mmCIF file with all atom_site columns, C-alpha atoms in Angstrom:
data_model
loop_
_atom_site.group_PDB
_atom_site.id
_atom_site.type_symbol
_atom_site.label_atom_id
_atom_site.label_alt_id
_atom_site.label_comp_id
_atom_site.label_asym_id
_atom_site.label_entity_id
_atom_site.label_seq_id
_atom_site.pdbx_PDB_ins_code
_atom_site.Cartn_x
_atom_site.Cartn_y
_atom_site.Cartn_z
_atom_site.occupancy
_atom_site.B_iso_or_equiv
_atom_site.pdbx_formal_charge
_atom_site.auth_seq_id
_atom_site.auth_comp_id
_atom_site.auth_asym_id
_atom_site.auth_atom_id
_atom_site.pdbx_PDB_model_num
ATOM 1  C CA . MET C 1 1  ? 0.072  -0.061 0.046   1.00 0.00 ? 123 MET C CA 1
ATOM 2  C CA . ASN C 1 2  ? 1.294  3.390  -1.034  1.00 0.00 ? 124 ASN C CA 1
ATOM 3  C CA . GLY C 1 3  ? 1.153  6.502  1.465   1.00 0.00 ? 125 GLY C CA 1
ATOM 4  C CA . TYR C 1 4  ? -0.851 8.659  -0.715  1.00 0.00 ? 126 TYR C CA 1
ATOM 5  C CA . ASP C 1 5  ? -3.827 5.582  -1.441  1.00 0.00 ? 127 ASP C CA 1
ATOM 6  C CA . ALA C 1 6  ? -5.932 7.970  0.776   1.00 0.00 ? 128 ALA C CA 1
ATOM 7  C CA . ASN C 1 7  ? -5.567 10.920 -1.198  1.00 0.00 ? 129 ASN C CA 1
ATOM 8  C CA . LYS C 1 8  ? -5.081 9.045  -4.469  1.00 0.00 ? 130 LYS C CA 1
ATOM 9  C CA . ASP C 1 9  ? -8.568 10.759 -6.143  1.00 0.00 ? 131 ASP C CA 1
ATOM 10 C CA . ASP C 1 10 ? -7.471 14.285 -5.029  1.00 0.00 ? 132 ASP C CA 1
ATOM 11 C CA . LEU C 1 11 ? -3.759 13.785 -6.516  1.00 0.00 ? 133 LEU C CA 1
ATOM 12 C CA . GLN C 1 12 ? -5.330 12.436 -9.865  1.00 0.00 ? 134 GLN C CA 1
ATOM 13 C CA . LYS C 1 13 ? -7.738 15.548 -9.791  1.00 0.00 ? 135 LYS C CA 1
ATOM 14 C CA . ARG C 1 14 ? -4.772 17.951 -9.557  1.00 0.00 ? 136 ARG C CA 1
ATOM 15 C CA . LEU C 1 15 ? -2.867 16.116 -12.069 1.00 0.00 ? 137 LEU C CA 1
ATOM 16 C CA . ARG C 1 16 ? -5.697 16.400 -14.894 1.00 0.00 ? 138 ARG C CA 1
ATOM 17 C CA . ARG C 1 17 ? -5.712 20.021 -14.040 1.00 0.00 ? 139 ARG C CA 1
ATOM 18 C CA . VAL C 1 18 ? -2.311 20.733 -14.552 1.00 0.00 ? 140 VAL C CA 1
ATOM 19 C CA . GLU C 1 19 ? -2.282 18.507 -17.705 1.00 0.00 ? 141 GLU C CA 1
ATOM 20 C CA . GLY C 1 20 ? -5.149 20.918 -18.892 1.00 0.00 ? 142 GLY C CA 1
ATOM 21 C CA . GLN C 1 21 ? -2.764 23.825 -17.696 1.00 0.00 ? 143 GLN C CA 1
ATOM 22 C CA . VAL C 1 22 ? 0.134  22.734 -19.960 1.00 0.00 ? 144 VAL C CA 1
ATOM 23 C CA . ARG C 1 23 ? -2.151 21.882 -22.640 1.00 0.00 ? 145 ARG C CA 1
ATOM 24 C CA . GLY C 1 24 ? -3.335 25.511 -22.703 1.00 0.00 ? 146 GLY C CA 1
ATOM 25 C CA . ILE C 1 25 ? -0.285 26.750 -22.485 1.00 0.00 ? 147 ILE C CA 1
ATOM 26 C CA . ALA C 1 26 ? 0.846  24.989 -25.599 1.00 0.00 ? 148 ALA C CA 1
ATOM 27 C CA . CYS C 1 27 ? -2.179 26.216 -27.210 1.00 0.00 ? 149 CYS C CA 1
ATOM 28 C CA . MET C 1 28 ? -0.878 30.059 -26.067 1.00 0.00 ? 150 MET C CA 1
ATOM 29 C CA . VAL C 1 29 ? 2.438  29.490 -27.820 1.00 0.00 ? 151 VAL C CA 1
ATOM 30 C CA . ASP C 1 30 ? 0.744  28.002 -30.979 1.00 0.00 ? 152 ASP C CA 1
ATOM 31 C CA . GLU C 1 31 ? -1.747 31.372 -31.135 1.00 0.00 ? 153 GLU C CA 1
ATOM 32 C CA . ASP C 1 32 ? 1.495  33.521 -30.336 1.00 0.00 ? 154 ASP C CA 1
ATOM 33 C CA . LYS C 1 33 ? 0.177  34.908 -27.139 1.00 0.00 ? 155 LYS C CA 1
ATOM 34 C CA . TYR C 1 34 ? 1.878  37.694 -24.706 1.00 0.00 ? 156 TYR C CA 1
ATOM 35 C CA . CYS C 1 35 ? 4.902  36.313 -23.231 1.00 0.00 ? 157 CYS C CA 1
ATOM 36 C CA . ILE C 1 36 ? 4.097  37.333 -19.944 1.00 0.00 ? 158 ILE C CA 1
ATOM 37 C CA . ASP C 1 37 ? 0.773  36.156 -20.297 1.00 0.00 ? 159 ASP C CA 1
ATOM 38 C CA . ILE C 1 38 ? 2.414  32.631 -21.133 1.00 0.00 ? 160 ILE C CA 1
ATOM 39 C CA . LEU C 1 39 ? 4.908  32.858 -18.132 1.00 0.00 ? 161 LEU C CA 1
ATOM 40 C CA . THR C 1 40 ? 2.083  33.433 -15.570 1.00 0.00 ? 162 THR C CA 1
ATOM 41 C CA . GLN C 1 41 ? 0.345  30.045 -16.902 1.00 0.00 ? 163 GLN C CA 1
ATOM 42 C CA . VAL C 1 42 ? 3.774  28.497 -16.637 1.00 0.00 ? 164 VAL C CA 1
ATOM 43 C CA . SER C 1 43 ? 3.987  29.615 -13.291 1.00 0.00 ? 165 SER C CA 1
ATOM 44 C CA . ALA C 1 44 ? 0.546  28.465 -12.092 1.00 0.00 ? 166 ALA C CA 1
ATOM 45 C CA . ALA C 1 45 ? 1.314  25.143 -13.382 1.00 0.00 ? 167 ALA C CA 1
ATOM 46 C CA . THR C 1 46 ? 4.568  24.862 -11.506 1.00 0.00 ? 168 THR C CA 1
ATOM 47 C CA . LYS C 1 47 ? 3.147  25.838 -8.397  1.00 0.00 ? 169 LYS C CA 1
ATOM 48 C CA . ALA C 1 48 ? 0.273  23.276 -8.725  1.00 0.00 ? 170 ALA C CA 1
ATOM 49 C CA . LEU C 1 49 ? 2.845  20.460 -9.704  1.00 0.00 ? 171 LEU C CA 1
ATOM 50 C CA . GLU C 1 50 ? 4.366  21.454 -6.394  1.00 0.00 ? 172 GLU C CA 1
ATOM 51 C CA . THR C 1 51 ? 1.434  21.295 -4.974  1.00 0.00 ? 173 THR C CA 1
ATOM 52 C CA . VAL C 1 52 ? 1.365  17.641 -5.740  1.00 0.00 ? 174 VAL C CA 1
ATOM 53 C CA . ALA C 1 53 ? 4.714  17.041 -4.857  1.00 0.00 ? 175 ALA C CA 1
ATOM 54 C CA . LEU C 1 54 ? 4.504  18.374 -1.519  1.00 0.00 ? 176 LEU C CA 1
ATOM 55 C CA . SER C 1 55 ? 1.406  16.267 -0.780  1.00 0.00 ? 177 SER C CA 1
ATOM 56 C CA . LEU C 1 56 ? 3.143  13.184 -2.204  1.00 0.00 ? 178 LEU C CA 1
ATOM 57 C CA . LEU C 1 57 ? 6.134  14.051 0.205   1.00 0.00 ? 179 LEU C CA 1
ATOM 58 C CA . ALA C 1 58 ? 3.668  14.416 3.146   1.00 0.00 ? 180 ALA C CA 1
ATOM 59 C CA . ASP C 1 59 ? 1.971  11.011 2.685   1.00 0.00 ? 181 ASP C CA 1
ATOM 60 C CA . HIS C 1 60 ? 5.165  9.407  2.305   1.00 0.00 ? 182 HIS C CA 1
ATOM 61 C CA . LEU C 1 61 ? 6.931  10.727 5.516   1.00 0.00 ? 183 LEU C CA 1
ATOM 62 C CA . SER C 1 62 ? 3.551  10.054 7.465   1.00 0.00 ? 184 SER C CA 1
ATOM 63 C CA . HIS C 1 63 ? 3.325  6.578  5.961   1.00 0.00 ? 185 HIS C CA 1
ATOM 64 C CA . CYS C 1 64 ? 6.271  5.008  4.436   1.00 0.00 ? 186 CYS C CA 1
ATOM 65 C CA . VAL C 1 65 ? 9.111  6.969  6.438   1.00 0.00 ? 187 VAL C CA 1
ATOM 66 C CA . ALA C 1 66 ? 7.020  6.140  9.780   1.00 0.00 ? 188 ALA C CA 1
ATOM 67 C CA . GLU C 1 67 ? 6.655  2.418  8.985   1.00 0.00 ? 189 GLU C CA 1
ATOM 68 C CA . ALA C 1 68 ? 10.189 1.918  8.577   1.00 0.00 ? 190 ALA C CA 1
ATOM 69 C CA . SER C 1 69 ? 11.257 4.167  11.641  1.00 0.00 ? 191 SER C CA 1
ATOM 70 C CA . ALA C 1 70 ? 9.129  1.698  13.655  1.00 0.00 ? 192 ALA C CA 1
ATOM 71 C CA . GLU C 1 71 ? 11.149 -1.276 12.274  1.00 0.00 ? 193 GLU C CA 1
ATOM 72 C CA . GLY C 1 72 ? 14.527 0.781  12.652  1.00 0.00 ? 194 GLY C CA 1
ATOM 73 C CA . GLY C 1 73 ? 17.764 -0.279 11.787  1.00 0.00 ? 195 GLY C CA 1
ATOM 74 C CA . GLN C 1 74 ? 18.777 -0.380 8.070   1.00 0.00 ? 196 GLN C CA 1
ATOM 75 C CA . VAL C 1 75 ? 15.454 -0.015 6.843   1.00 0.00 ? 197 VAL C CA 1
ATOM 76 C CA . ALA C 1 76 ? 14.666 3.216  8.943   1.00 0.00 ? 198 ALA C CA 1
ATOM 77 C CA . ALA C 1 77 ? 18.112 4.876  7.706   1.00 0.00 ? 199 ALA C CA 1
ATOM 78 C CA . ASP C 1 78 ? 17.511 3.884  3.971   1.00 0.00 ? 200 ASP C CA 1
ATOM 79 C CA . LYS C 1 79 ? 13.964 5.570  3.984   1.00 0.00 ? 201 LYS C CA 1
ATOM 80 C CA . ILE C 1 80 ? 15.069 8.455  5.649   1.00 0.00 ? 202 ILE C CA 1
ATOM 81 C CA . ARG C 1 81 ? 18.229 9.274  3.495   1.00 0.00 ? 203 ARG C CA 1
ATOM 82 C CA . GLU C 1 82 ? 15.584 8.533  0.492   1.00 0.00 ? 204 GLU C CA 1
ATOM 83 C CA . ALA C 1 83 ? 13.297 11.067 2.011   1.00 0.00 ? 205 ALA C CA 1
ATOM 84 C CA . ASN C 1 84 ? 16.246 13.574 2.429   1.00 0.00 ? 206 ASN C CA 1
ATOM 85 C CA . ASP C 1 85 ? 17.261 12.980 -1.392  1.00 0.00 ? 207 ASP C CA 1
ATOM 86 C CA . ALA C 1 86 ? 13.863 13.727 -2.651  1.00 0.00 ? 208 ALA C CA 1
ATOM 87 C CA . ILE C 1 87 ? 13.433 16.825 -0.834  1.00 0.00 ? 209 ILE C CA 1
ATOM 88 C CA . ALA C 1 88 ? 16.804 17.671 -1.651  1.00 0.00 ? 210 ALA C CA 1
ATOM 89 C CA . ARG C 1 89 ? 15.600 17.193 -5.406  1.00 0.00 ? 211 ARG C CA 1
ATOM 90 C CA . LEU C 1 90 ? 12.332 19.230 -4.453  1.00 0.00 ? 212 LEU C CA 1
ATOM 91 C CA . VAL C 1 91 ? 14.431 22.454 -3.100  1.00 0.00 ? 213 VAL C CA 1
ATOM 92 C CA . ARG C 1 92 ? 16.874 22.503 -6.040  1.00 0.00 ? 214 ARG C CA 1
ATOM 93 C CA . SER C 1 93 ? 13.935 22.403 -8.518  1.00 0.00 ? 215 SER C CA 1
#
């Protein structure tokens, strides 16, 4: 079971919305819309993806990392390192 199972429907809705935003951005480029208007939409899509990422991270920490921590040992250390790596990737992007 994944940590995000309880929020799967919400995540899928958000991702479909982002998908629509990205298609809209592509149309704006095709239609030669004003650069700043396109950048505004790119920013909105980026924020929406960040929201999805943060939700997945929270679910991962509260489910997967918590379970591994309860188990202890190398499993816990590996999950914590994995979570730290994921956070670092999010911060860099």
